[in-house]
Coordinates of C-alpha atoms in Angstrom, one line a residue:
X6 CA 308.5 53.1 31.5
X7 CA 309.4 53.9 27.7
X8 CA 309.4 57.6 27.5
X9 CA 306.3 58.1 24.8
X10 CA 304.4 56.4 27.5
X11 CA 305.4 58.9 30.2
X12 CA 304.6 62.0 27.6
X13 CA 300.7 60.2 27.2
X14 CA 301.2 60.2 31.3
X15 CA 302.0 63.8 32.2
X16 CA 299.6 64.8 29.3
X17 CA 296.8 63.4 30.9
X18 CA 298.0 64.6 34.5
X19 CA 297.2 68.0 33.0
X20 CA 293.9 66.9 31.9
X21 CA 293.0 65.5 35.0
X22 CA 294.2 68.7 37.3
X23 CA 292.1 70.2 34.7
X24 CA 289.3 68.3 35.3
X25 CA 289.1 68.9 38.9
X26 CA 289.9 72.3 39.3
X27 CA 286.7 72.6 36.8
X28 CA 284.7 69.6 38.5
X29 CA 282.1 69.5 35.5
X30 CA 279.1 67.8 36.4
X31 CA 279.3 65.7 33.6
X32 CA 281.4 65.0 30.0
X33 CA 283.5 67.8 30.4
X34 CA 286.6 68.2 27.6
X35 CA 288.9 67.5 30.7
X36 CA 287.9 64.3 31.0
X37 CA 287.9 63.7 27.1
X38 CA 291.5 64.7 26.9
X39 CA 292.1 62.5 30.5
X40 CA 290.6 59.0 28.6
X41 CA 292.5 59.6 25.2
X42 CA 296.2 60.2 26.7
X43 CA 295.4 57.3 29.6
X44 CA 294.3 55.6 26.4
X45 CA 297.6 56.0 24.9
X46 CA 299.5 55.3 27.5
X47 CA 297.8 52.1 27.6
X48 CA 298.4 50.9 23.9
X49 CA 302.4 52.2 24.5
X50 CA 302.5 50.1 28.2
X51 CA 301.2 47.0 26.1
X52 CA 303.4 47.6 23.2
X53 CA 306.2 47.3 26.4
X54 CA 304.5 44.3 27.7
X55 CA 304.2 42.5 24.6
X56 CA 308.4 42.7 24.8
X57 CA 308.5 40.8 28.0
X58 CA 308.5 44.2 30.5
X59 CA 305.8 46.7 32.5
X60 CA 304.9 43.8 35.3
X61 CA 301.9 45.8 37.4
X62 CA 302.0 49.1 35.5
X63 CA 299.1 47.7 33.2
X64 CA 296.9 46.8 35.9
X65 CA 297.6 50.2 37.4
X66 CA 296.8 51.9 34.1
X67 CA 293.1 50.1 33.8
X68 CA 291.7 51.2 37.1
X69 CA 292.7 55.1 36.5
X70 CA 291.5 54.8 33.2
X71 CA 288.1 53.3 34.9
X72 CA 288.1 55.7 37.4
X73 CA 288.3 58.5 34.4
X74 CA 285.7 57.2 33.1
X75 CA 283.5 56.9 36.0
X76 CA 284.4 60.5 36.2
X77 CA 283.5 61.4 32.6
X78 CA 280.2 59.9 32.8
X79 CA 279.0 59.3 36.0
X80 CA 276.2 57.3 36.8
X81 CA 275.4 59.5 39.8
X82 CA 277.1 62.1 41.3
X83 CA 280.9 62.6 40.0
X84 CA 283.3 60.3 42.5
X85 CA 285.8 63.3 43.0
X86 CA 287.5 61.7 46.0
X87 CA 288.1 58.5 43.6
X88 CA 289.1 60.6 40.8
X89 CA 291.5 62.7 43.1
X90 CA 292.9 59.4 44.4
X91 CA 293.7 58.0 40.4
X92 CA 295.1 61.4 40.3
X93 CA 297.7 60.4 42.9
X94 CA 297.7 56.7 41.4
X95 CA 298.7 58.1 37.7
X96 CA 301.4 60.7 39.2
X97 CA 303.1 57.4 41.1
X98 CA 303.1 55.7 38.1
X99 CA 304.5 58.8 35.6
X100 CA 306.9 59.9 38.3
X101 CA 308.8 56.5 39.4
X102 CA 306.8 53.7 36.8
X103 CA 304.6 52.5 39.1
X104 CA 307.4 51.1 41.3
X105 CA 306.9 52.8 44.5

């Protein structure tokens, strides 16, 4: 994983411990700063892609960042089990690219 993407990685590892040690019902800055490094990560991981490498980290990258987002605004109740769990998901895929 290039290292930029890592940095937009452990940036929004941060956010997201952030996010649940707060556990905001809803829209909390947490979660705002979560989306926009998973975000970034994103573009970077495609960027990487693009140049023929990354096979699975992508698909890895879109359900955290869904699962953010389902944190961020929730339709319901905030899924923190599923949130904790992307949590784990995003620190496998900072720590060893997503190949473990």
């Amino acid at each position: 994983m290039p290292a930029d993407a890592a940095a937009e990685g452990r940036a929004a590892l941060a956010a997201l411990d952030r996010a649940l040690a707060q556990r905001p019902e809803r829209d909390g800055q947490a979660f705002t700063d979560t989306t926009e490094h998973l975000c970034r990560m994103r573009d970077l991981l495609i960027a990487e892609r693009r140049r023929g490498g990354g096979p699975g980290r992508l698909e890895v990258l879109n359900a955290i960042i869904s699962t953010a987002l389902a944190g961020h605004f929730p339709l319901g109740q905030t899924p923190w089990d599923e949130v904790e769990q992307a949590r784990g998901a995003l620190r496998r895929l900072v720590e060893d690219g997503g190949e473990g």
